[in-house]
């Protein structure tokens, strides 16, 4: 059941993580290619690199990769666009936008849903308003709102915090993605539920879809236009993007061009996904139109922004772990083969996307696929595509990493349990972080063993410490960077996610190192106790035995077992809620069940502990056998551990938000 819990909630969180990024595998104006201290110098282009970057070569390379990748991953269709030196180098469609009707992907007109890559348009709109003097990046955002976001302590949130995912919000799931619903106005959606503040602004990268939607609403407020209309006029219109829209449902003229979305390319087409917080991920666009957007930023922002504003927007803000990739203003950076790329990835449930531009090299690449596929295929396809593109056209010397003498000593400091900064904190959905907690151990060679960052093939990576507290994949490009305070590792992050997510040590009271076995123990004891009631009754009836307990002991026996069955019923109820979340049909429809489970569950958890203690006292006061006394002790422990988990992970709470 616990594995099913993990699977179901993670699929629900998929829409949350879905509207984010392609996971693999400073306030001063600066040049377009600032380098963090740990980044290598940008190597010069070589004849074997950019000079090879021609349409014929890229097309041949794509023809050798994409059809096999889509077929192997059970993906229906994809679009890939490459731009260079101010023009589209190639734009290619692969597979089908509609499998049943054998309609091929047309890179010029077929619309894909790029998920959180949409955020780049929202952040561009924000910077246009900064340029117009209507938004101050460092002012309290309440200046622009018609409702109030409370400060964390005495520190307000600013637009810079929103753009760097350091506002300190918890993540939320409910209402983020659904089907067949009529959307409320953006402001109403944002006012209905303001996420809990779990970090002081500016201190912790923690990706937030709510923060982006809030920025989009601020654009509405200061411009006097709806977000959809603003983007159509000031971004799509300026770039000539005729096959692009944030509107949900799509305008009638664009519906014929929308690709179907698929769980598997070999399966049936799915419904159109509705993104509740639209500025965070509601864009539908063709590959050709996304090329126009890339070219604008490779042309210093024209015609969207002034060169100085573009430079400001693409400058690293240096708010994540030092030496790792950083957030710029909306874009996030990734160092690939010694070159700085900026961009954004994203996913809905069915569409999966990555966009990368290399400002210094005037090159960009965009990929989007229309299927969830098999075995995490979309992530593998886009990661391999971008890395393969960089290796072929932006190469660097490929040398084996040299391990530091401190490697084993420093690896020991990484060992422990870690929690993702991007998390649900205030509702029952936080339970997934017990099951999905990252545990770092040591492999047989004393190197870090990080299960949550497998290689492209799924095997554990071999981490080589190449700089103090900086580890590199021995056979790949991934890097893991740790932050050290007072001689202890307190935070770490890796690769593409490092600009907007970090891992902090899990507090002792919430770590799965002891809570997971304790919870399994509790569930086993409760289940056996519950089953023992009907089994005992059948056995006594069959053999004509008398029930040995009388008076208070008999009452305690029955109350304990009744509460065990009530606890089991509550847990089954939570499973039903999770299935509803996974199907994105339970967003609001199951609120009555959530409230019922919270009330009944609270009574059941506390009641079982109280009844178990009562039963324990009676067992030791009476003349019961050693096994009965032992089981009464185990039952108290089980009830205690269950209540502990319920309190820590908000199963005891009252509210329908998650």
XYZ file of C-alpha atoms in Angstrom:
658
model
C 0.000 0.000 0.000
C 2.839 2.397 0.783
C 4.378 1.850 -2.633
C 0.985 2.573 -4.172
C 0.722 5.770 -2.110
C 4.094 6.873 -3.445
C 3.199 6.076 -7.024
C -0.210 7.722 -6.944
C 0.802 10.959 -5.234
C 3.921 11.277 -7.379
C 1.762 11.016 -10.493
C -0.367 13.796 -9.107
C 2.711 15.811 -8.290
C 3.765 15.064 -11.882
C 1.547 17.885 -12.991
C 3.237 20.092 -10.466
C 6.693 18.869 -11.455
C 5.183 18.626 -14.860
C 4.761 22.353 -15.073
C 8.412 22.758 -14.388
C 11.449 21.610 -16.132
C 13.288 18.984 -18.017
C 15.039 17.199 -15.169
C 17.831 14.885 -16.528
C 19.204 13.593 -15.984
C 23.465 39.381 -8.643
C 21.423 42.548 -9.032
C 23.967 44.398 -11.137
C 23.692 44.441 -14.905
C 26.302 42.225 -16.527
C 27.261 40.772 -19.915
C 25.044 38.073 -21.399
C 27.455 35.293 -20.447
C 28.498 35.792 -16.805
C 30.313 32.796 -15.343
C 30.006 31.400 -11.828
C 33.284 30.852 -10.068
C 33.196 27.098 -10.593
C 32.412 27.234 -14.314
C 35.238 26.606 -16.788
C 36.149 29.250 -19.284
C 34.131 29.133 -22.502
C 36.195 27.233 -25.073
C 36.489 28.633 -28.587
C 34.355 27.194 -31.358
C 36.269 24.709 -33.483
C 35.873 23.549 -37.094
C 34.548 20.290 -35.652
C 31.910 22.279 -33.776
C 29.953 25.314 -34.937
C 31.283 25.063 -38.502
C 29.618 21.669 -38.711
C 26.302 23.177 -37.592
C 24.525 23.235 -40.948
C 20.997 22.300 -41.924
C 22.080 19.200 -43.794
C 24.226 17.949 -40.926
C 21.589 18.599 -38.262
C 18.855 17.005 -40.367
C 20.967 13.907 -40.938
C 21.797 13.724 -37.225
C 18.142 14.147 -36.219
C 17.005 11.517 -38.719
C 19.387 9.088 -37.094
C 18.186 9.823 -33.573
C 14.571 10.967 -33.338
C 12.614 8.156 -35.092
C 14.349 5.491 -33.020
C 14.007 7.516 -29.795
C 10.272 8.040 -30.309
C 9.663 4.419 -31.249
C 11.686 3.088 -28.327
C 9.931 5.419 -25.899
C 6.398 4.838 -27.253
C 6.038 8.544 -28.082
C 3.577 9.564 -30.794
C 5.235 12.715 -32.110
C 7.758 15.481 -31.603
C 8.983 18.775 -32.977
C 12.618 19.925 -33.000
C 13.808 23.403 -34.008
C 17.384 24.680 -34.240
C 18.263 28.352 -34.713
C 21.638 29.889 -35.510
C 22.949 33.381 -36.285
C 19.557 35.069 -36.362
C 17.689 32.546 -38.496
C 15.979 29.183 -38.308
C 18.529 26.550 -39.275
C 16.042 23.679 -39.369
C 12.586 22.852 -38.043
C 11.448 19.248 -38.134
C 8.357 17.303 -37.222
C 8.582 13.628 -36.306
C 5.786 11.113 -35.887
C 2.137 12.057 -35.535
C 0.088 14.811 -33.971
C -2.971 12.571 -34.375
C -2.132 8.884 -34.487
C -5.627 7.615 -35.306
C -5.875 9.861 -38.370
C -2.174 9.511 -39.276
C -1.736 13.271 -39.193
C 2.002 14.086 -39.157
C 3.572 16.755 -36.978
C 4.033 19.979 -38.954
C 6.709 22.123 -37.271
C 5.202 25.292 -38.752
C 1.630 24.839 -37.578
C 1.206 21.937 -35.131
C 0.664 23.210 -31.589
C 2.350 21.507 -28.634
C 1.911 22.335 -24.919
C 5.367 23.312 -23.595
C 4.324 23.367 -19.936
C 6.585 25.535 -17.818
C 8.543 26.747 -20.815
C 5.494 29.038 -20.969
C 6.937 30.850 -17.963
C 9.529 32.531 -20.162
C 6.706 34.481 -21.822
C 5.351 35.512 -18.425
C 8.760 36.706 -17.287
C 9.251 38.561 -20.574
C 5.950 40.362 -19.977
C 7.154 41.277 -16.477
C 10.410 42.715 -17.824
C 8.493 44.746 -20.406
C 6.630 46.341 -17.511
C 9.903 46.851 -15.636
C 11.203 48.587 -18.731
C 8.047 50.724 -18.815
C 8.609 51.768 -15.202
C 5.422 50.088 -13.950
C 7.126 47.324 -11.954
C 10.081 47.653 -9.593
C 11.921 44.353 -9.238
C 12.750 45.061 -5.596
C 9.467 46.551 -4.360
C 6.994 44.695 -2.150
C 4.648 42.889 -4.563
C 1.695 43.970 -2.420
C 2.203 47.353 -4.085
C 0.673 45.843 -7.230
C -1.967 43.494 -5.778
C -5.580 43.863 -4.688
C -5.040 41.298 -1.926
C -2.246 40.890 0.578
C 0.653 38.448 0.724
C 1.842 38.512 4.320
C 5.575 39.013 4.920
C 7.692 36.206 6.318
C 8.774 37.769 9.558
C 9.387 41.345 8.500
C 10.639 40.604 4.966
C 8.222 41.137 2.057
C 8.283 39.298 -1.270
C 9.573 41.167 -4.310
C 9.270 40.513 -8.035
C 12.932 39.480 -8.029
C 12.042 36.778 -5.520
C 9.204 35.576 -7.763
C 11.456 35.486 -10.826
C 14.177 33.516 -9.048
C 11.827 31.099 -7.234
C 13.043 32.357 -3.869
C 9.741 33.788 -2.605
C 9.570 31.009 -0.011
C 6.207 29.500 -1.001
C 5.363 25.863 -0.557
C 4.212 24.186 -3.767
C 0.525 23.429 -4.311
C -1.195 20.796 -6.453
C -4.914 21.432 -6.250
C -6.292 23.254 -9.271
C -2.967 23.275 -11.084
C -4.165 20.957 -13.833
C -7.602 19.565 -14.654
C -9.870 18.601 -17.545
C -13.206 19.811 -18.841
C -13.598 22.744 -16.467
C -14.390 26.401 -16.931
C -11.592 28.523 -15.540
C -12.225 31.272 -13.036
C -10.478 34.633 -13.494
C -6.781 34.428 -12.604
C -7.107 36.781 -9.647
C -9.885 34.683 -8.118
C -7.792 31.528 -8.419
C -4.832 33.178 -6.686
C -6.947 34.608 -3.864
C -8.680 31.304 -3.097
C -5.558 29.750 -1.695
C -2.330 31.518 -0.858
C 0.375 28.889 -0.239
C 2.096 28.609 3.112
C 5.366 30.499 3.460
C 8.070 28.021 4.455
C 11.272 29.981 3.764
C 12.421 33.553 4.252
C 12.389 35.337 0.870
C 15.712 35.312 -0.962
C 17.218 32.434 1.015
C 16.079 29.186 -0.571
C 15.364 28.254 -4.191
C 11.992 26.451 -4.161
C 10.193 26.252 -7.485
C 6.703 27.736 -7.389
C 3.988 27.727 -10.034
C 1.926 30.016 -7.808
C 4.726 32.602 -7.839
C 4.742 32.699 -11.644
C 0.962 32.968 -11.827
C 1.160 35.793 -9.291
C 3.612 37.609 -11.558
C 1.227 37.152 -14.483
C -1.573 38.659 -12.418
C 0.626 41.634 -11.577
C 1.128 42.142 -15.325
C -2.671 42.205 -15.648
C -2.955 44.734 -12.833
C -0.328 47.201 -14.049
C -1.143 46.912 -17.767
C -4.923 46.994 -17.464
C -5.248 44.006 -19.810
C -5.980 40.349 -19.264
C -2.849 38.221 -19.308
C -3.931 36.433 -22.499
C -4.594 39.688 -24.313
C -1.372 41.270 -23.079
C 0.806 38.413 -24.331
C -1.024 38.279 -27.670
C -0.432 41.966 -28.278
C 3.005 42.531 -26.792
C 4.791 39.234 -27.453
C 2.985 37.141 -30.062
C 2.069 40.191 -32.123
C 5.570 41.672 -32.094
C 7.125 38.366 -33.118
C 4.512 37.329 -35.663
C 3.595 34.213 -33.652
C 0.327 33.242 -35.350
C 0.231 29.684 -34.016
C 0.434 30.428 -30.294
C -2.040 31.095 -27.492
C -2.403 31.019 -23.715
C -6.184 30.820 -24.006
C -8.007 27.797 -22.614
C -9.862 26.372 -24.434
C -8.033 27.302 -27.597
C -9.536 29.839 -30.002
C -11.579 28.116 -32.726
C -9.089 29.069 -35.454
C -6.258 27.237 -33.661
C -8.069 24.082 -32.518
C -7.491 22.213 -35.822
C -3.731 22.634 -35.346
C -3.528 21.310 -31.776
C -1.628 18.053 -31.370
C -3.333 15.323 -29.412
C -1.698 14.353 -26.133
C -1.031 10.712 -25.274
C -0.166 8.617 -22.269
C 1.521 6.295 -24.781
C 1.937 6.768 -28.496
C 0.371 3.359 -28.983
C -2.654 4.345 -26.891
C -5.636 6.611 -27.357
C -5.649 10.391 -27.460
C -6.341 12.188 -24.168
C -8.310 15.276 -23.220
C -7.007 18.834 -23.520
C -5.266 19.794 -20.292
C -6.491 22.916 -18.499
C -3.805 24.728 -16.501
C -5.456 26.514 -13.592
C -2.659 29.027 -12.997
C -2.293 29.815 -16.690
C 0.808 32.069 -16.682
C 2.744 29.149 -15.182
C 2.192 26.756 -18.071
C -0.830 27.221 -20.361
C 0.902 28.076 -23.641
C 0.130 26.160 -26.831
C 2.561 26.935 -29.660
C 4.136 25.560 -32.805
C 7.828 24.817 -33.065
C 8.266 27.544 -35.675
C 6.746 30.150 -33.369
C 8.965 29.020 -30.483
C 11.913 29.586 -32.829
C 10.853 33.221 -33.191
C 10.942 33.590 -29.419
C 14.431 32.055 -29.187
C 15.697 34.304 -31.976
C 14.429 37.410 -30.179
C 16.573 36.644 -27.126
C 19.552 35.714 -29.274
C 19.094 39.163 -30.832
C 19.429 40.905 -27.454
C 15.669 40.887 -26.918
C 14.551 42.681 -30.040
C 11.733 43.376 -30.704
C 10.555 42.390 -27.209
C 13.037 44.136 -24.917
C 15.871 46.618 -25.021
C 19.378 45.092 -25.062
C 20.107 46.364 -21.544
C 16.896 44.837 -20.200
C 17.672 41.542 -21.923
C 21.156 41.538 -20.421
C 19.647 42.176 -16.995
C 17.144 39.366 -17.496
C 19.789 36.805 -18.493
C 22.210 37.662 -15.688
C 22.698 34.999 -13.011
C 21.352 36.090 -9.632
C 23.581 33.735 -7.570
C 21.002 32.618 -5.026
C 21.489 28.842 -5.156
C 24.414 26.779 -3.859
C 27.656 28.480 -4.880
C 29.295 26.818 -7.868
C 26.049 25.335 -9.209
C 23.819 26.533 -12.043
C 21.864 29.637 -11.084
C 18.551 31.325 -11.834
C 18.634 34.403 -13.993
C 15.447 36.495 -14.013
C 13.023 33.824 -15.169
C 15.467 31.949 -17.368
C 17.708 29.411 -15.679
C 21.246 28.680 -16.696
C 23.004 25.424 -17.440
C 26.699 25.089 -18.175
C 27.196 22.558 -20.971
C 30.651 21.727 -22.294
C 31.971 24.921 -20.725
C 29.367 27.082 -22.435
C 26.504 28.879 -20.761
C 23.032 28.013 -21.940
C 19.873 29.652 -20.622
C 16.311 28.489 -21.092
C 13.526 26.531 -19.472
C 12.044 23.058 -19.676
C 8.541 22.007 -18.883
C 5.957 19.288 -18.799
C 2.258 18.837 -18.628
C 1.040 15.285 -18.089
C 1.294 14.458 -21.784
C 3.620 17.081 -23.333
C 7.317 17.371 -22.467
C 9.605 20.162 -23.596
C 13.022 21.771 -23.373
C 14.300 25.083 -24.724
C 17.962 26.096 -24.633
C 19.725 29.103 -26.109
C 23.486 29.710 -26.094
C 23.741 33.524 -26.147
C 27.487 33.714 -26.843
C 27.257 31.235 -29.715
C 23.961 32.632 -31.114
C 22.514 29.120 -31.175
C 19.292 27.653 -29.790
C 17.472 24.317 -29.730
C 13.866 23.454 -28.880
C 12.227 20.052 -28.508
C 8.717 19.071 -27.499
C 7.040 15.656 -27.481
C 3.341 14.840 -27.161
C 3.356 11.642 -25.083
C 4.103 10.474 -21.579
C 5.641 7.403 -23.163
C 7.249 4.479 -21.392
C 9.768 4.410 -18.561
C 10.451 8.144 -18.356
C 11.202 8.298 -22.083
C 10.465 12.029 -22.615
C 13.105 13.084 -20.092
C 15.652 10.693 -21.566
C 14.877 11.763 -25.152
C 15.244 15.482 -24.549
C 18.263 15.145 -22.268
C 20.092 12.954 -24.777
C 19.096 15.298 -27.608
C 20.429 18.445 -25.928
C 23.608 16.779 -24.680
C 24.189 15.118 -28.046
C 23.656 18.436 -29.809
C 26.192 20.128 -27.546
C 28.734 17.334 -27.963
C 28.419 17.436 -31.733
C 28.276 21.183 -32.361
C 29.644 22.781 -29.173
C 32.294 20.271 -28.110
C 34.971 20.508 -25.491
C 37.923 18.309 -24.647
C 36.582 15.094 -23.123
C 38.930 14.181 -20.303
C 38.351 11.871 -17.374
C 37.698 13.724 -14.093
C 40.584 13.707 -11.610
C 39.523 12.796 -8.091
C 40.624 14.886 -5.115
C 42.406 13.326 -2.170
C 39.564 14.559 0.064
C 36.940 12.570 -1.859
C 36.154 9.880 0.732
C 36.289 12.267 3.672
C 33.922 14.731 2.002
C 31.605 11.981 0.761
C 30.955 10.921 4.366
C 29.641 14.428 5.088
C 26.933 13.949 2.447
C 25.535 10.814 4.044
C 22.055 11.184 5.495
C 18.434 11.964 4.694
C 17.526 15.020 2.648
C 14.294 16.844 1.780
C 13.582 18.785 -1.406
C 12.997 22.497 -0.900
C 10.196 22.348 -3.459
C 7.503 20.612 -1.491
C 3.968 20.600 -0.218
C 4.208 21.416 3.480
C 0.775 22.255 4.867
C -1.456 19.368 3.756
C -1.753 15.600 3.621
C 0.138 15.596 0.302
C 3.315 16.252 2.298
C 3.207 12.525 3.099
C 4.860 11.823 -0.260
C 8.039 13.437 1.049
C 8.357 10.716 3.651
C 8.228 8.097 0.938
C 10.275 10.107 -1.552
C 12.945 11.361 0.819
C 16.421 11.341 -0.722
C 18.890 9.162 1.145
C 22.596 9.416 0.388
C 24.901 6.588 1.327
C 28.338 5.411 0.236
C 29.135 2.906 -2.489
C 31.757 0.192 -2.148
C 34.495 2.679 -3.068
C 33.410 5.234 -0.472
C 31.855 7.589 -3.030
C 28.384 9.170 -2.666
C 25.527 6.865 -3.620
C 22.584 9.039 -4.640
C 19.614 6.957 -5.749
C 17.534 9.930 -6.877
C 19.923 10.931 -9.662
C 20.346 7.807 -11.795
C 22.189 7.769 -15.097
C 20.317 7.884 -18.394
C 20.141 4.096 -18.329
C 18.889 4.004 -14.727
C 22.096 2.775 -13.087
C 23.633 4.615 -10.104
C 26.154 7.270 -11.065
C 29.793 7.142 -10.076
C 30.538 10.481 -8.441
C 34.074 11.898 -8.590
C 34.983 14.876 -6.405
C 36.688 17.278 -8.826
C 36.676 20.379 -6.608
C 36.046 20.666 -2.867
C 32.442 19.540 -2.389
C 31.796 19.441 -6.133
C 31.213 16.001 -7.636
C 31.006 15.095 -11.316
C 29.525 12.020 -12.943
C 32.546 9.971 -14.009
C 30.903 9.128 -17.340
C 28.609 12.076 -17.954
C 28.041 15.798 -17.515
C 26.011 15.836 -14.301
C 27.452 17.739 -11.341
C 26.461 17.693 -7.676
C 27.441 20.659 -5.506
C 27.225 20.908 -1.719
C 27.151 23.858 0.663
C 29.267 23.588 3.805
C 28.803 25.511 7.042
C 30.934 24.999 10.119
C 32.467 21.899 8.601
C 29.125 20.216 7.858
C 27.240 19.759 4.585
C 23.894 21.504 5.092
C 22.551 21.690 1.539
C 23.216 20.256 -1.895
C 21.817 20.369 -5.395
C 22.614 19.113 -8.867
C 22.536 19.913 -12.563
C 19.622 21.556 -14.249
C 17.425 21.719 -11.144
C 20.059 23.521 -9.075
C 18.795 27.021 -9.943
C 15.396 26.403 -8.360
C 15.587 23.381 -6.041
C 17.955 22.355 -3.267
C 18.014 19.560 -0.694
C 18.291 20.328 3.015
C 18.785 17.837 5.824
C 15.536 16.292 6.963
C 14.758 17.086 10.630
C 15.140 14.061 12.887
C 11.450 13.962 13.714
C 10.430 13.661 10.033
C 13.090 11.451 8.514
C 12.163 8.190 6.897
C 15.327 6.616 8.303
C 13.261 5.668 11.348
C 9.726 6.734 10.473
C 9.331 4.411 7.482
C 10.120 1.201 9.405
C 8.124 2.537 12.357
C 5.116 3.165 10.121
C 5.394 -0.259 8.495
C 5.535 -1.776 11.969
C 2.467 0.228 13.026
C 0.445 -0.796 9.983
C 1.349 -4.452 10.445
C 0.339 -4.441 14.128
C -2.920 -2.595 13.426
C -3.833 -4.863 10.513
C -3.097 -8.048 12.451
C -5.058 -6.754 15.445
C -8.036 -5.867 13.255
C -8.011 -9.225 11.466
C -7.666 -11.061 14.773
C -11.140 -9.926 15.829
C -13.203 -11.759 13.148
C -10.734 -14.651 13.017
C -11.026 -15.132 16.793
C -14.814 -14.991 16.610
C -14.883 -17.671 13.860
C -12.465 -19.888 15.788
C -14.480 -19.655 19.030
C -17.703 -20.399 17.203
C -16.201 -23.390 15.405
C -14.728 -24.998 18.504
C -17.308 -23.843 21.039
C -14.764 -21.875 23.089
C -15.791 -19.121 25.469
C -14.454 -15.586 25.218
C -12.034 -15.313 28.128
C -12.248 -11.571 28.799
C -15.001 -9.972 30.820
C -15.986 -6.524 32.031
C -13.630 -3.644 31.218
C -11.114 -5.958 29.581
C -13.723 -7.165 27.081
C -14.840 -3.588 26.370
C -11.235 -2.450 25.812
C -10.655 -5.437 23.521
C -13.610 -4.496 21.345
C -12.905 -0.746 21.329
C -9.279 -1.266 20.283
C -10.211 -3.575 17.433
C -13.047 -1.364 16.292
C -10.666 1.596 16.136
C -8.133 -0.519 14.207
C -10.801 -1.149 11.568
C -11.663 2.561 11.570
C -8.005 3.455 10.973
C -7.866 0.998 8.070
C -11.037 2.526 6.605
C -9.506 6.020 6.869
C -6.340 4.902 5.083
C -8.407 3.327 2.298
C -10.274 6.628 2.049
C -7.013 8.512 1.611
C -6.097 6.100 -1.165
C -9.345 6.964 -2.950
C -8.498 10.667 -2.618
C -5.050 10.089 -4.086
C -6.481 8.196 -7.052
C -8.785 11.144 -7.680
C -5.808 13.505 -7.616
C -3.893 11.269 -10.015
C -6.784 11.370 -12.486
C -7.103 15.160 -12.041
C -10.826 14.682 -11.545
C -10.710 14.995 -7.767
C -9.761 18.674 -7.635
C -12.693 19.894 -5.569
C -14.971 16.910 -6.179
C -13.530 14.976 -3.236
C -13.401 17.869 -0.757
C -16.213 16.318 1.295
C -14.234 13.082 1.550
C -11.040 14.899 2.558
C -12.832 16.746 5.367
C -14.520 13.536 6.501
C -11.205 11.690 6.584
C -9.573 14.512 8.521
C -12.282 14.530 11.186
C -12.726 10.766 11.440
C -8.990 10.142 11.103
C -8.161 12.537 13.936
C -10.617 10.745 16.205
C -9.314 7.352 15.079
C -5.574 8.120 15.557
C -5.953 9.693 19.005
C -8.657 7.257 20.023
C -6.587 4.219 19.098
C -3.621 5.441 21.138
C -5.830 6.155 24.175
C -7.665 2.835 23.889
C -4.365 0.964 23.426
C -2.940 2.495 26.608
C -6.139 1.551 28.454
C -5.879 -1.982 27.103
C -2.200 -2.137 28.155
C -3.011 -1.169 31.744
C -5.782 -3.748 31.938
C -3.530 -6.431 30.450
C -0.871 -5.949 33.106
C -3.369 -5.581 35.944
C -5.223 -8.746 34.946
C -4.051 -12.311 34.635
C -3.376 -12.433 30.935
C -0.601 -14.477 29.358
C 2.758 -13.174 28.288
C 1.754 -12.936 24.617
C -1.316 -10.836 25.377
C 0.822 -8.467 27.441
C 3.494 -8.283 24.749
C 0.919 -7.580 22.062
C -0.650 -4.836 24.164
C 2.774 -3.139 24.293
C 3.266 -3.515 20.532
C -0.173 -2.076 19.926
C 0.599 1.040 21.980
C 3.823 1.522 20.050
C 2.037 1.051 16.733
C -0.691 3.548 17.634
C 1.944 6.044 18.801
C 3.994 5.781 15.597
C 0.867 6.125 13.451
C -0.214 9.257 15.327
C 3.312 10.691 15.054
C 3.300 10.255 11.266
C -0.229 11.660 11.019
C 0.783 14.788 12.950
C 4.098 15.381 11.172
C 2.676 14.888 7.679
C -0.614 16.730 8.239
C -2.999 13.799 8.080
C -4.336 15.475 11.205
C -5.384 18.833 9.755
C -8.554 20.555 8.636
C -8.819 22.002 5.156
C -9.180 20.830 1.572
C -6.133 22.533 0.095
C -3.176 20.488 -1.116
